[in-house]
Amino acid sequence: MNSASNHVVISGTGIHQPPHVISNAELVLAFNAYADLQNAEHAEAIAAGERSAIVHSSVEFIEKASGIKQRYVLEKSGVLDPTRMYPRFTERSDEQISLMAEIAVDAARQALAAAGKQASDIDMVLCASANMQRAYPAMAVEIQSALGAGGYGFDMNVACSSATFAIDQAYSAVRSGASKCVLIVNPEITSAHLEWRDRDCHFIFGDVCTALIIERADTATSADQWEILSTKLATQFSNNIRNNFGFMNRAEDSDPLGRDKTFRQEGRKVFKEVVPIAAAHIESHLAALDQKPADVRRFWLHQANLGMNQFIIRKLIGETMGASGSDVAPLILDTYANTASAGSIIAFHEHRADLLAGDLGVICSFGAGYSVGSIIVKKR
Ligand code: CO8
């Protein structure tokens, strides 16, 4: 029966943690070896002032500027090879499951088990990520098939805000009665579209996949349920985080390996512009529910930069947050790095067990677009 007022809960989460860790020390060693090789190869041009030498990276800078100490990746030998500097994946045949679908299925199975659901209970699959492995068929349809889920699936890309925007879609579908039980997966293979040869950004990202089950409260049996009270999304166009890779590259005769075909950003501008947008967004979202930031027991914030989260928390509740995060705003960035859309969901997955019935929480993402999404939840 359709009803415009079904109560909606998040009833399970899951995470695929890739097998390899790259510490800052390993990363910097590889980058500096790459810089030395490049500088030796272009020594004449550098001496003639025709080319700038590549400057070494440093562990101290990375930790101070970002709070990141390590990252997980699906493949590390290619990333750390100074003559390559990107992961080495074996191409799979069309008959094999794709890598993105494989990690999504792993995270999804964990979320299903946590929610006490079968794949056949799912009637909508959203694959929401900052980049898709291919143009089509949709990743979500492959994941639906690999799991044996019903209904339909589609892909969504809102960069770092893909997960919260997908929660909004799932919430609307379940609330309206259009769907009963939605699986959201956020497979982020950022290592394949990060520019590991750029000192300004080579340390920022890591790989992961998160999964969420969102269903009607009256069908949920999980012991751990989070009612979605409200969702709020916003976007504002900016070129400050951009990647021009795409199907037009060939027709434009542009260089498929050009610098603009991987992640690039104006990090300082992003920092300055996105922090106030995110803080104001959360504050106005809570106000619409007659709530104040101080009423919130936990913020599961997007995990891009320690300083950004410190600013947001100071703006919202006046609290000075330490380098390891805080009880009100836990940090996972130090171990996972920025995992694009999955960051706030990893924080939610790992840091919610201690909350009590009635506690209020906010999941919030912010990033490229610009985009910001907030989800207000209450522990049942
Ligand atoms: N080692 C040593 N020194 C360095 C390094 C390094 N690795 N990198 C830069 N420096 C130097 C610079 O050259 C500069 O030197 P100088 O002052 O002499 O010019 C100095 O350090 C300071 O540089 P910055 O001003 O760039 O440093 P910041 O303090 O601003 O820190 C950050 C850089 C960490 C990038 C910071 O600006 C930041 O985090 N900004 C926010 C970024 C952010 O949140 N971006 C979100 C992007 S994610 C997203 O939306 C999803 C996109 C899709 C995913 C893509 C996956 C690949």
Short mmCIF file of C-alpha atoms and ligand atoms in Angstrom, two decimals:
data_model
loop_
_atom_site.label_atom_id
_atom_site.label_comp_id
_atom_site.label_asym_id
_atom_site.label_seq_id
_atom_site.Cartn_x
_atom_site.Cartn_y
_atom_site.Cartn_z
CA MET A 1 0.00 0.00 0.00
CA ASN A 2 1.33 3.40 -0.93
CA SER A 3 1.38 6.09 1.68
CA ALA A 4 2.97 9.53 1.53
CA SER A 5 4.11 9.23 5.10
CA ASN A 6 5.97 5.94 5.54
CA HIS A 7 8.60 6.21 8.24
CA VAL A 8 12.03 5.43 6.77
CA VAL A 9 15.07 3.95 8.48
CA ILE A 10 18.67 3.14 7.76
CA SER A 11 18.78 -0.46 9.00
CA GLY A 12 22.26 -1.64 8.06
CA THR A 13 25.65 -0.55 6.74
CA GLY A 14 28.65 -2.37 5.30
CA ILE A 15 32.15 -1.56 4.16
CA HIS A 16 34.67 -3.08 1.79
CA GLN A 17 38.14 -2.16 3.03
CA PRO A 18 40.77 -2.67 0.31
CA PRO A 19 43.66 -5.00 1.14
CA HIS A 20 46.61 -2.62 0.75
CA VAL A 21 47.74 0.32 2.91
CA ILE A 22 50.04 3.09 1.70
CA SER A 23 51.59 5.10 4.53
CA ASN A 24 52.59 8.73 4.00
CA ALA A 25 56.24 7.67 4.26
CA GLU A 26 55.88 5.11 1.43
CA LEU A 27 53.91 7.58 -0.68
CA VAL A 28 56.46 10.37 -0.28
CA LEU A 29 59.35 8.00 -1.01
CA ALA A 30 57.74 6.98 -4.32
CA PHE A 31 56.84 10.58 -5.24
CA ASN A 32 60.34 11.85 -4.50
CA ALA A 33 61.88 9.03 -6.56
CA TYR A 34 59.54 10.01 -9.42
CA ALA A 35 60.56 13.68 -9.04
CA ASP A 36 64.27 12.77 -9.11
CA LEU A 37 63.83 10.63 -12.24
CA GLN A 38 61.90 13.38 -14.02
CA ASN A 39 64.36 16.08 -12.97
CA ALA A 40 67.32 13.99 -14.18
CA GLU A 41 65.58 13.30 -17.50
CA HIS A 42 64.84 16.99 -18.04
CA ALA A 43 68.00 18.39 -16.43
CA GLU A 44 68.96 20.45 -19.50
CA ALA A 45 65.57 22.07 -19.89
CA ILE A 46 65.47 22.80 -16.16
CA ALA A 47 68.96 24.36 -16.29
CA ALA A 48 67.90 26.46 -19.30
CA GLY A 49 64.87 27.73 -17.37
CA GLU A 50 62.49 26.11 -19.86
CA ARG A 51 60.98 23.81 -17.30
CA SER A 52 60.53 23.85 -13.50
CA ALA A 53 62.08 21.11 -11.40
CA ILE A 54 59.56 18.94 -9.52
CA VAL A 55 59.85 19.73 -5.81
CA HIS A 56 59.90 16.93 -3.21
CA SER A 57 56.81 16.11 -1.16
CA SER A 58 56.95 15.73 2.62
CA VAL A 59 55.23 13.61 5.28
CA GLU A 60 55.19 16.56 7.69
CA PHE A 61 53.34 18.78 5.19
CA ILE A 62 50.78 16.09 4.39
CA GLU A 63 49.92 15.43 8.03
CA LYS A 64 49.81 19.12 8.96
CA ALA A 65 47.82 20.26 5.89
CA SER A 66 45.34 17.38 5.76
CA GLY A 67 45.37 15.14 8.86
CA ILE A 68 45.85 12.11 6.57
CA LYS A 69 48.31 9.44 7.79
CA GLN A 70 47.64 6.59 5.37
CA ARG A 71 45.17 5.38 2.73
CA TYR A 72 43.78 2.00 1.60
CA VAL A 73 44.10 1.10 -2.08
CA LEU A 74 43.01 -1.81 -4.24
CA GLU A 75 46.45 -2.03 -5.87
CA LYS A 76 49.63 -0.42 -4.62
CA SER A 77 52.60 -1.62 -6.68
CA GLY A 78 51.71 0.56 -9.67
CA VAL A 79 51.06 3.62 -7.50
CA LEU A 80 54.45 3.28 -5.81
CA ASP A 81 56.37 2.52 -9.03
CA PRO A 82 58.14 5.85 -9.81
CA THR A 83 58.08 5.01 -13.53
CA ARG A 84 54.28 4.55 -13.48
CA MET A 85 52.49 6.33 -10.57
CA TYR A 86 49.01 4.87 -10.99
CA PRO A 87 47.49 1.50 -10.05
CA ARG A 88 47.94 -1.59 -12.16
CA PHE A 89 44.67 -3.43 -12.77
CA THR A 90 44.16 -6.37 -15.11
CA GLU A 91 41.42 -5.76 -17.67
CA ARG A 92 38.52 -8.17 -17.12
CA SER A 93 36.41 -9.76 -19.81
CA ASP A 94 32.76 -8.75 -20.21
CA GLU A 95 31.82 -12.11 -18.70
CA GLN A 96 33.65 -11.40 -15.42
CA ILE A 97 32.25 -9.18 -12.69
CA SER A 98 33.75 -5.69 -12.89
CA LEU A 99 35.98 -4.50 -10.03
CA MET A 100 33.56 -1.78 -8.96
CA ALA A 101 30.70 -4.25 -8.81
CA GLU A 102 32.85 -6.76 -6.93
CA ILE A 103 33.69 -4.40 -4.06
CA ALA A 104 30.10 -3.10 -4.03
CA VAL A 105 28.73 -6.65 -3.71
CA ASP A 106 31.06 -7.30 -0.75
CA ALA A 107 29.95 -4.12 1.08
CA ALA A 108 26.30 -4.78 0.14
CA ARG A 109 26.33 -8.32 1.57
CA GLN A 110 27.60 -6.96 4.88
CA ALA A 111 24.90 -4.28 4.94
CA LEU A 112 22.21 -6.83 4.10
CA ALA A 113 23.41 -9.12 6.93
CA ALA A 114 23.46 -6.18 9.36
CA ALA A 115 19.90 -5.25 8.37
CA GLY A 116 18.70 -8.87 8.47
CA LYS A 117 17.58 -8.68 4.83
CA GLN A 118 17.94 -10.93 1.80
CA ALA A 119 19.02 -9.60 -1.59
CA SER A 120 15.54 -10.53 -2.84
CA ASP A 121 14.06 -7.97 -0.40
CA ILE A 122 15.80 -5.15 -2.33
CA ASP A 123 13.67 -3.41 -4.95
CA MET A 124 15.99 -0.49 -5.81
CA VAL A 125 19.79 -0.36 -6.14
CA LEU A 126 21.62 2.97 -6.29
CA CYS A 127 25.29 2.96 -7.22
CA ALA A 128 26.39 6.43 -6.10
CA SER A 129 30.01 7.35 -6.60
CA ALA A 130 32.39 10.12 -7.74
CA ASN A 131 33.30 8.13 -10.85
CA MET A 132 31.93 5.09 -12.68
CA GLN A 133 34.13 2.37 -14.11
CA ARG A 134 32.39 2.52 -17.48
CA ALA A 135 29.72 4.43 -19.33
CA TYR A 136 27.14 1.62 -19.53
CA PRO A 137 25.47 -0.67 -18.68
CA ALA A 138 24.89 1.02 -15.32
CA MET A 139 27.04 -0.37 -12.50
CA ALA A 140 23.91 -0.59 -10.34
CA VAL A 141 22.29 -3.07 -12.75
CA GLU A 142 25.36 -5.32 -12.68
CA ILE A 143 25.38 -5.15 -8.85
CA GLN A 144 21.64 -5.89 -8.74
CA SER A 145 22.20 -8.97 -10.92
CA ALA A 146 25.28 -10.20 -8.98
CA LEU A 147 23.34 -10.00 -5.72
CA GLY A 148 20.07 -11.40 -7.06
CA ALA A 149 18.16 -8.26 -6.05
CA GLY A 150 14.81 -7.30 -7.56
CA GLY A 151 13.32 -4.06 -8.85
CA TYR A 152 15.66 -1.74 -10.70
CA GLY A 153 18.97 0.08 -10.31
CA PHE A 154 20.67 3.20 -11.58
CA ASP A 155 23.93 5.11 -11.16
CA MET A 156 24.35 8.55 -9.63
CA ASN A 157 27.36 10.85 -9.58
CA VAL A 158 27.46 13.99 -7.45
CA ALA A 159 31.19 13.57 -6.63
CA CYS A 160 31.78 13.70 -2.87
CA SER A 161 28.07 14.17 -2.19
CA SER A 162 26.94 11.09 -4.12
CA ALA A 163 26.08 9.09 -0.98
CA THR A 164 23.97 11.73 0.74
CA PHE A 165 22.18 12.58 -2.51
CA ALA A 166 21.44 8.85 -2.91
CA ILE A 167 20.09 8.66 0.65
CA ASP A 168 17.75 11.53 -0.27
CA GLN A 169 16.56 9.59 -3.35
CA ALA A 170 16.06 6.41 -1.33
CA TYR A 171 14.26 8.30 1.44
CA SER A 172 11.82 9.85 -1.05
CA ALA A 173 11.18 6.53 -2.79
CA VAL A 174 10.51 4.62 0.43
CA ARG A 175 8.51 7.42 2.05
CA SER A 176 6.23 7.68 -0.97
CA GLY A 177 5.75 3.91 -1.18
CA ALA A 178 7.44 3.63 -4.59
CA SER A 179 10.13 1.38 -3.07
CA LYS A 180 10.21 -0.81 -0.01
CA CYS A 181 13.87 -1.53 0.54
CA VAL A 182 16.78 0.28 -1.13
CA LEU A 183 20.44 -0.69 -1.37
CA ILE A 184 22.92 2.16 -1.80
CA VAL A 185 26.55 1.35 -2.63
CA ASN A 186 29.42 3.85 -2.89
CA PRO A 187 32.35 2.13 -4.60
CA GLU A 188 35.14 4.70 -4.71
CA ILE A 189 38.19 3.62 -6.73
CA THR A 190 39.74 7.07 -6.40
CA SER A 191 43.25 5.66 -6.96
CA ALA A 192 42.45 5.28 -10.66
CA HIS A 193 41.48 8.94 -11.19
CA LEU A 194 43.82 10.65 -8.73
CA GLU A 195 46.94 12.30 -10.17
CA TRP A 196 49.62 10.61 -8.05
CA ARG A 197 52.32 12.67 -9.88
CA ASP A 198 50.99 16.00 -8.59
CA ARG A 199 52.56 17.00 -5.26
CA ASP A 200 49.60 19.24 -4.38
CA CYS A 201 47.09 16.39 -4.36
CA HIS A 202 48.91 13.03 -4.47
CA PHE A 203 48.20 12.37 -0.78
CA ILE A 204 44.49 13.18 -0.67
CA PHE A 205 42.52 10.07 -1.68
CA GLY A 206 41.99 6.39 -0.86
CA ASP A 207 39.82 3.52 -2.12
CA VAL A 208 36.84 1.97 -0.31
CA CYS A 209 33.22 0.93 -0.80
CA THR A 210 30.38 1.59 1.62
CA ALA A 211 26.81 0.25 1.55
CA LEU A 212 23.53 1.22 3.22
CA ILE A 213 20.11 -0.42 3.49
CA ILE A 214 17.20 2.02 3.62
CA GLU A 215 13.72 0.63 4.20
CA ARG A 216 10.28 1.23 5.66
CA ALA A 217 10.35 1.32 9.45
CA ASP A 218 7.45 -1.13 9.61
CA THR A 219 9.44 -3.82 7.77
CA ALA A 220 12.75 -3.24 9.58
CA THR A 221 13.88 -5.93 12.02
CA SER A 222 17.45 -4.78 12.63
CA ALA A 223 18.43 -4.07 16.25
CA ASP A 224 20.17 -0.91 15.01
CA GLN A 225 17.76 1.46 13.26
CA TRP A 226 18.16 5.13 12.40
CA GLU A 227 15.05 7.00 11.40
CA ILE A 228 15.65 9.53 8.63
CA LEU A 229 13.91 12.70 9.84
CA SER A 230 14.83 14.95 6.94
CA THR A 231 17.19 15.40 4.00
CA LYS A 232 18.48 18.63 2.42
CA LEU A 233 20.58 18.99 -0.73
CA ALA A 234 22.18 21.99 -2.42
CA THR A 235 24.51 22.61 -5.37
CA GLN A 236 26.39 25.65 -6.64
CA PHE A 237 28.54 25.42 -9.78
CA SER A 238 32.31 25.72 -9.34
CA ASN A 239 35.34 24.74 -11.44
CA ASN A 240 37.57 24.51 -8.39
CA ILE A 241 37.37 20.70 -8.30
CA ARG A 242 37.25 19.26 -11.80
CA ASN A 243 38.12 16.27 -14.00
CA ASN A 244 37.60 16.57 -17.78
CA PHE A 245 37.97 12.86 -18.56
CA GLY A 246 35.06 11.67 -20.68
CA PHE A 247 33.66 10.36 -23.90
CA MET A 248 34.17 13.69 -25.72
CA ASN A 249 37.98 13.48 -25.32
CA ARG A 250 38.46 11.35 -28.45
CA ALA A 251 36.25 13.54 -30.63
CA GLU A 252 37.97 16.67 -29.36
CA ASP A 253 41.40 15.21 -30.24
CA SER A 254 42.57 16.16 -26.76
CA ASP A 255 45.36 14.32 -24.94
CA PRO A 256 43.73 11.40 -23.06
CA LEU A 257 46.65 11.53 -20.58
CA GLY A 258 46.49 15.33 -20.16
CA ARG A 259 46.64 16.75 -16.62
CA ASP A 260 43.02 17.84 -16.83
CA LYS A 261 41.87 14.22 -17.36
CA THR A 262 42.48 13.30 -13.70
CA PHE A 263 41.48 14.98 -10.43
CA ARG A 264 42.60 18.58 -10.01
CA GLN A 265 41.56 21.30 -7.63
CA GLU A 266 42.22 24.74 -6.22
CA GLY A 267 42.54 23.33 -2.69
CA ARG A 268 42.76 26.66 -0.86
CA LYS A 269 39.69 28.08 -2.60
CA VAL A 270 37.75 24.87 -1.99
CA PHE A 271 38.63 25.02 1.67
CA LYS A 272 37.62 28.69 2.06
CA GLU A 273 34.41 28.48 0.02
CA VAL A 274 33.02 25.10 1.07
CA VAL A 275 33.42 25.39 4.87
CA PRO A 276 30.91 28.27 5.27
CA ILE A 277 28.50 26.68 2.76
CA ALA A 278 28.50 23.38 4.69
CA ALA A 279 28.17 24.95 8.15
CA ALA A 280 25.29 27.23 7.07
CA HIS A 281 23.59 24.32 5.29
CA ILE A 282 23.64 22.12 8.42
CA GLU A 283 22.48 24.98 10.65
CA SER A 284 19.53 25.90 8.42
CA HIS A 285 18.57 22.25 7.96
CA LEU A 286 18.44 21.73 11.73
CA ALA A 287 16.54 25.01 12.21
CA ALA A 288 13.83 23.78 9.83
CA LEU A 289 13.25 20.97 12.36
CA ASP A 290 13.41 23.38 15.32
CA GLN A 291 16.76 21.91 16.32
CA LYS A 292 20.09 23.56 17.07
CA PRO A 293 23.59 22.21 16.34
CA ALA A 294 24.09 21.83 20.12
CA ASP A 295 21.16 19.35 20.16
CA VAL A 296 23.07 17.00 17.85
CA ARG A 297 24.81 14.10 19.56
CA ARG A 298 27.03 13.29 16.56
CA PHE A 299 28.06 14.76 13.22
CA TRP A 300 29.33 12.23 10.68
CA LEU A 301 31.00 14.77 8.41
CA HIS A 302 32.55 14.39 4.97
CA GLN A 303 36.18 13.40 5.44
CA ALA A 304 38.29 15.61 3.15
CA ASN A 305 40.50 17.58 5.47
CA LEU A 306 40.95 17.76 9.25
CA GLY A 307 41.06 21.57 9.21
CA MET A 308 37.76 21.78 7.31
CA ASN A 309 36.00 19.62 9.89
CA GLN A 310 37.58 21.59 12.75
CA PHE A 311 36.26 24.85 11.24
CA ILE A 312 32.78 23.44 10.68
CA ILE A 313 32.52 22.09 14.23
CA ARG A 314 33.80 25.36 15.69
CA LYS A 315 31.24 27.31 13.65
CA LEU A 316 28.41 24.97 14.61
CA ILE A 317 28.98 24.33 18.31
CA GLY A 318 31.98 26.46 19.28
CA GLU A 319 34.04 23.36 20.11
CA THR A 320 37.76 23.17 19.37
CA MET A 321 38.35 19.76 17.88
CA GLY A 322 41.71 18.02 18.24
CA ALA A 323 43.79 16.40 15.52
CA SER A 324 42.18 13.01 16.19
CA GLY A 325 38.62 14.27 15.85
CA SER A 326 36.18 14.35 18.76
CA ASP A 327 33.28 12.48 20.28
CA VAL A 328 30.82 14.78 18.52
CA ALA A 329 32.61 14.64 15.14
CA PRO A 330 34.70 11.49 14.75
CA LEU A 331 37.48 11.34 12.20
CA ILE A 332 38.28 8.43 9.89
CA LEU A 333 40.31 10.57 7.48
CA ASP A 334 43.58 9.74 9.24
CA THR A 335 43.36 6.05 8.28
CA TYR A 336 41.19 6.09 5.10
CA ALA A 337 42.15 9.52 3.64
CA ASN A 338 39.47 11.26 1.55
CA THR A 339 37.30 8.52 0.05
CA ALA A 340 35.04 10.93 -1.88
CA SER A 341 31.37 10.08 -1.26
CA ALA A 342 32.09 7.24 1.17
CA GLY A 343 33.80 9.30 3.90
CA SER A 344 30.77 10.36 5.96
CA ILE A 345 29.30 6.87 5.58
CA ILE A 346 32.50 5.22 6.91
CA ALA A 347 32.29 7.60 9.90
CA PHE A 348 28.62 6.61 10.40
CA HIS A 349 29.48 2.90 10.00
CA GLU A 350 32.32 2.99 12.53
CA HIS A 351 31.08 5.53 15.07
CA ARG A 352 27.46 5.04 16.04
CA ALA A 353 27.33 1.99 18.35
CA ASP A 354 27.51 4.12 21.52
CA LEU A 355 24.52 6.34 20.71
CA LEU A 356 21.22 5.85 22.59
CA ALA A 357 17.58 5.78 21.48
CA GLY A 358 16.42 9.32 20.78
CA ASP A 359 19.93 10.63 20.01
CA LEU A 360 20.10 12.96 17.02
CA GLY A 361 22.80 12.75 14.35
CA VAL A 362 23.71 14.47 11.08
CA ILE A 363 25.42 12.81 8.12
CA CYS A 364 26.85 15.56 5.92
CA SER A 365 28.89 15.57 2.71
CA PHE A 366 30.41 18.47 0.78
CA GLY A 367 32.67 18.68 -2.24
CA ALA A 368 32.88 19.00 -5.99
CA GLY A 369 30.01 20.67 -7.80
CA TYR A 370 30.01 22.37 -5.31
CA SER A 371 27.56 20.06 -3.62
CA VAL A 372 26.38 19.63 -0.05
CA GLY A 373 23.95 17.10 1.37
CA SER A 374 22.76 16.63 4.95
CA ILE A 375 20.69 13.84 6.45
CA ILE A 376 19.21 14.24 9.93
CA VAL A 377 18.72 10.89 11.67
CA LYS A 378 17.42 9.74 15.05
CA LYS A 379 18.43 6.52 16.78
CA ARG A 380 15.34 4.33 17.39
N1 CO8 B 1 54.65 18.40 0.29
C1 CO8 B 1 55.28 19.52 0.72
N2 CO8 B 1 54.83 20.76 0.45
C2 CO8 B 1 53.73 20.88 -0.31
C3 CO8 B 1 53.04 19.76 -0.80
C4 CO8 B 1 53.53 18.49 -0.47
N3 CO8 B 1 52.94 17.37 -0.87
N4 CO8 B 1 51.97 20.18 -1.50
C5 CO8 B 1 51.98 21.52 -1.46
N5 CO8 B 1 53.05 21.96 -0.75
C6 CO8 B 1 53.44 23.32 -0.50
C7 CO8 B 1 52.93 24.27 -1.56
O1 CO8 B 1 53.81 24.32 -2.65
C8 CO8 B 1 52.86 25.59 -0.81
O2 CO8 B 1 54.14 26.17 -0.78
P1 CO8 B 1 54.29 27.76 -0.88
O3 CO8 B 1 53.57 28.29 0.32
O4 CO8 B 1 55.78 27.94 -0.85
O5 CO8 B 1 53.63 28.15 -2.16
C9 CO8 B 1 52.50 25.16 0.61
O6 CO8 B 1 52.85 23.77 0.71
C10 CO8 B 1 51.03 25.33 0.92
O7 CO8 B 1 50.25 24.75 -0.17
P2 CO8 B 1 48.69 24.85 -0.24
O8 CO8 B 1 48.27 26.27 -0.06
O9 CO8 B 1 48.20 24.13 -1.44
O10 CO8 B 1 48.31 23.99 1.06
P3 CO8 B 1 47.03 24.00 1.94
O11 CO8 B 1 47.42 24.36 3.30
O12 CO8 B 1 45.90 24.73 1.29
O13 CO8 B 1 46.64 22.43 1.94
C11 CO8 B 1 45.05 20.96 0.87
C12 CO8 B 1 46.34 21.77 0.74
C13 CO8 B 1 45.29 19.85 1.89
C14 CO8 B 1 44.73 20.36 -0.48
C15 CO8 B 1 43.91 21.85 1.38
O14 CO8 B 1 43.82 23.03 0.62
C16 CO8 B 1 42.56 21.14 1.32
O15 CO8 B 1 42.35 20.08 1.84
N6 CO8 B 1 41.58 21.79 0.72
C17 CO8 B 1 40.24 21.21 0.61
C18 CO8 B 1 40.27 20.19 -0.43
C19 CO8 B 1 39.00 19.41 -0.55
O16 CO8 B 1 38.27 19.16 0.36
N7 CO8 B 1 38.75 18.97 -1.71
C20 CO8 B 1 37.64 18.14 -1.91
C21 CO8 B 1 37.92 17.41 -3.08
S1 CO8 B 1 37.18 15.90 -3.07
C22 CO8 B 1 35.72 15.90 -3.93
O17 CO8 B 1 34.95 16.79 -3.97
C23 CO8 B 1 35.49 14.66 -4.70
C24 CO8 B 1 36.15 14.75 -5.98
C25 CO8 B 1 36.09 13.43 -6.66
C26 CO8 B 1 37.08 12.43 -6.15
C27 CO8 B 1 38.34 12.40 -6.94
C28 CO8 B 1 39.21 11.22 -6.58
C29 CO8 B 1 40.51 11.15 -7.27
#
